[in-house]
Amino acid sequence: MTESDPRRRRDPSSISRARRYTPRGRTVREAADGAEDNRARENGARDREAARRERNRTAHQQETDDLAARRRREAAARSRERRQRETGTVTEPRKPEAEPRRTGAVRSEPVRRTGTVRPGPTRRTGPINPPRRGATRVRVTGPIEVRPQASLPRIGNPRRRLRMAAAFVMILLIVSGARLVQLQVTDSAAYAAEALNQRLTTEPLPAERGAILDRNGNRLAYSIEANYIAVDPGMVKGDPAELAARLTSLLGRPASDLEPIIATKETAQGDPIRFAYLQRGVDLAIGDEIREFEDPGLIIGEDERRVVPGHDLAANVIGFTGGEGNGLGGLEATYDDWLSGEDGEVSYERSQSGQPIPGAFYREEEAVPGNDLQLTLDDKLQFQVQNILQDTVKEHDAEFGSALVMEVGSGEMLAMASTPTYDAANPFDVDDPEAYRDYATQATVDPGSIHKAIVFAAALEEGCIKPDGTMPVEQTITKGDTVYEDGYQHGDAVLSLAGIIAQSSNVGTIQLADCIGKEKLYEYQLAFGLGKPTDVGIEGEAGGILQEPQNWSGTSPGSVPIGHEGTATIMQMAALYGAIANDGVYVQPTLIDHKIEADGTVVEQPEPATHRVVSQETAESLQYLLQAPIAAETGTGRNAQLENYHLAGKTGTGGLVVDGEYAPGNVTSFVGFAPAEDPQYVVAVSVYVPGGGGGGTTTGEAFKEINEFALGYFGVRPATEPAPAFDVWG
């Protein structure tokens, strides 16, 4: 250090030197130089603080050890007292030693547990608690009862708690592991299948229903492409009531019907509902509009809708289908299995938005289309016959009616009309279920005088009368307690067979039936097809009632021959006159021309069942005689005459039984064939007129008009000879 060093020239005073060691008095330079000293002092302070905490911990541990030692001593004392009570000896309790004064950290010496007992106070052999002075001393020789001291609370064992906690955790881990193994190994397939079912949707693929064609191939009923609207209730967004309100106008169903279907998510057994129809046969435009709702719960699929272009044309024969596409009436019901085909189905996985998942599970079973059915009906003839019948019913205030045209020889039905009728395109829009009824095959009535043709045929066949024969006929005849009379006043006269037929003589017919006999008459009734359905093909065809001879009453010989005490359908009566027109051979009526499979293969129908009823000679004679009601001046069917054709037929007036009683009015009918000299077609007309009326006056005009149109439509040549002249009187 040189003289020029400022520190040598500056001789610090004692105050300055003391300030150097005081933090307050240090300069900046001195504080920097003493940083290391400050760290040393801080380290020393930490050491002192650690030492102080160690001393406190040691003192606390000492106190804990002293407390444990004291508790052990107390436990040992209690043990000695218990042994003394058991042996009967009592020792003076030890006085507790004075605890040494604690001046600092005290360390207790551990108690050495050996077999020796520390020296204590002199054992006392006298009684405990000796009596006070002046009191009588009682010497106690037996064991003395000692009251036990209150025991201290038992100290918990932490090791035991730890072991229990460890065991609980171990059990929990084992159970969890076993459950994981079950889920991943044992039940994994089941849960995977359940998850697939939650995503899987199965939709039907409706089979195309076959068409119903007329004899010329014109479609009377067929199906077109449409949509069905279904719902997956579990995926519907929003309120089901609001969705039902939006759909009601589009589907044509009330919201009260739609809402339960949309809101019901499970079956009664608890299974989830993934598909439920809301409406079938919906127009494609409506399906597109519903698709715009973008609701994943709505399903719009491919379906079909039944179309009936003629609406009410032959509706009672064709029938109709239900909401599920199944046949419910007429031929639709009778041939439902043939027309319906087999539905298919498609299964696929859907996302939460309702869209198919690409590349996921997909399976499709194609639908098998139905087959076609070609009928014997002619749509143009059907239309004309139906209009004529409706005009007749309206003109005479009739309640119902039916009209038929059948081809002679083949038994094919060319037209079958009923009224009232309905629109088969909207089959459920009717006021009265009776509109569905086919009156030609399902309405049974008393046939009345059209039944007399059976008696005439049997009388000729059995030789009771010849075709040109005569017989005396009175005005009345009595059978049982009933008097039967002729409607045409002729008094006691001789009538020819042509006259009996022309005037529809009840008395002459009953006399011929008496000649035949009731057993033989019953046989002819069966042979002509009465008492059983014709099996023409209409669902629910009636067979009528035919009285067996043993069930005849006293009036039956008079009632049965003229068409009472029994019922029949107009279809049965048409088949009866068809047998006469077919030279005595009965042919079962039929509506089915042939069947057509889905691939176009034609399935020919078997030939209709036939059997001979009367000889050809008898049939030809009757074909001639049945012209008398129309050609003879006193005939009941004079208003059915045609200018260019010769018609043959018989009028009838019967009754309608309702609830076991005859309803007011009459069932009037006219059944015959044309041309009479070469029969081609059978025509039958029947109407129920509550106000009453005769067969000729009510149905004669309709019979004529239908024959006129049919003969001209099918190109039958007009007659070249004049109509025969009949002598009705003998």
PDB file of C-alpha atoms in Angstrom, residues 8 24 30 67 127 149 195 208 210 298 384-385 402 420 491 507 513 540-541 555 565 577 585 589 639 656 659:
ATOM      1  CA  ARG A   8      -3.806   4.964   4.554  1.00  0.00           C
ATOM      2  CA  ARG A  24     -27.217   0.321   9.675  1.00  0.00           C
ATOM      3  CA  GLU A  30     -18.905  -2.443   3.075  1.00  0.00           C
ATOM      4  CA  LEU A  67     -46.901 -41.176  30.133  1.00  0.00           C
ATOM      5  CA  PRO A 127     -57.873 -55.847  57.622  1.00  0.00           C
ATOM      6  CA  GLN A 149     -61.220 -49.400  39.715  1.00  0.00           C
ATOM      7  CA  ALA A 195     -74.630 -52.373 -28.835  1.00  0.00           C
ATOM      8  CA  GLU A 208     -95.525 -55.752 -54.903  1.00  0.00           C
ATOM      9  CA  GLY A 210    -100.345 -58.655 -58.010  1.00  0.00           C
ATOM     10  CA  LEU A 298     -88.831 -40.731 -38.888  1.00  0.00           C
ATOM     11  CA  GLN A 384    -123.259 -51.039 -68.613  1.00  0.00           C
ATOM     12  CA  VAL A 385    -124.920 -53.664 -66.396  1.00  0.00           C
ATOM     13  CA  SER A 402    -127.987 -57.339 -58.191  1.00  0.00           C
ATOM     14  CA  PRO A 420    -125.454 -50.175 -53.085  1.00  0.00           C
ATOM     15  CA  GLY A 491    -161.433 -69.586 -62.995  1.00  0.00           C
ATOM     16  CA  VAL A 507    -152.009 -73.966 -58.680  1.00  0.00           C
ATOM     17  CA  ALA A 513    -145.132 -81.044 -57.896  1.00  0.00           C
ATOM     18  CA  GLY A 540    -118.459 -65.362 -47.766  1.00  0.00           C
ATOM     19  CA  GLU A 541    -120.766 -66.773 -50.424  1.00  0.00           C
ATOM     20  CA  THR A 555    -148.046 -76.246 -46.051  1.00  0.00           C
ATOM     21  CA  GLU A 565    -139.999 -72.014 -47.297  1.00  0.00           C
ATOM     22  CA  TYR A 577    -131.192 -71.442 -65.748  1.00  0.00           C
ATOM     23  CA  VAL A 585    -125.859 -79.884 -68.112  1.00  0.00           C
ATOM     24  CA  PRO A 589    -120.033 -70.650 -62.311  1.00  0.00           C
ATOM     25  CA  ASN A 639    -142.306 -55.822 -71.091  1.00  0.00           C
ATOM     26  CA  LEU A 656    -136.980 -61.177 -47.647  1.00  0.00           C
ATOM     27  CA  ASP A 659    -134.726 -61.518 -37.967  1.00  0.00           C
TER      28      ASP A 659
END
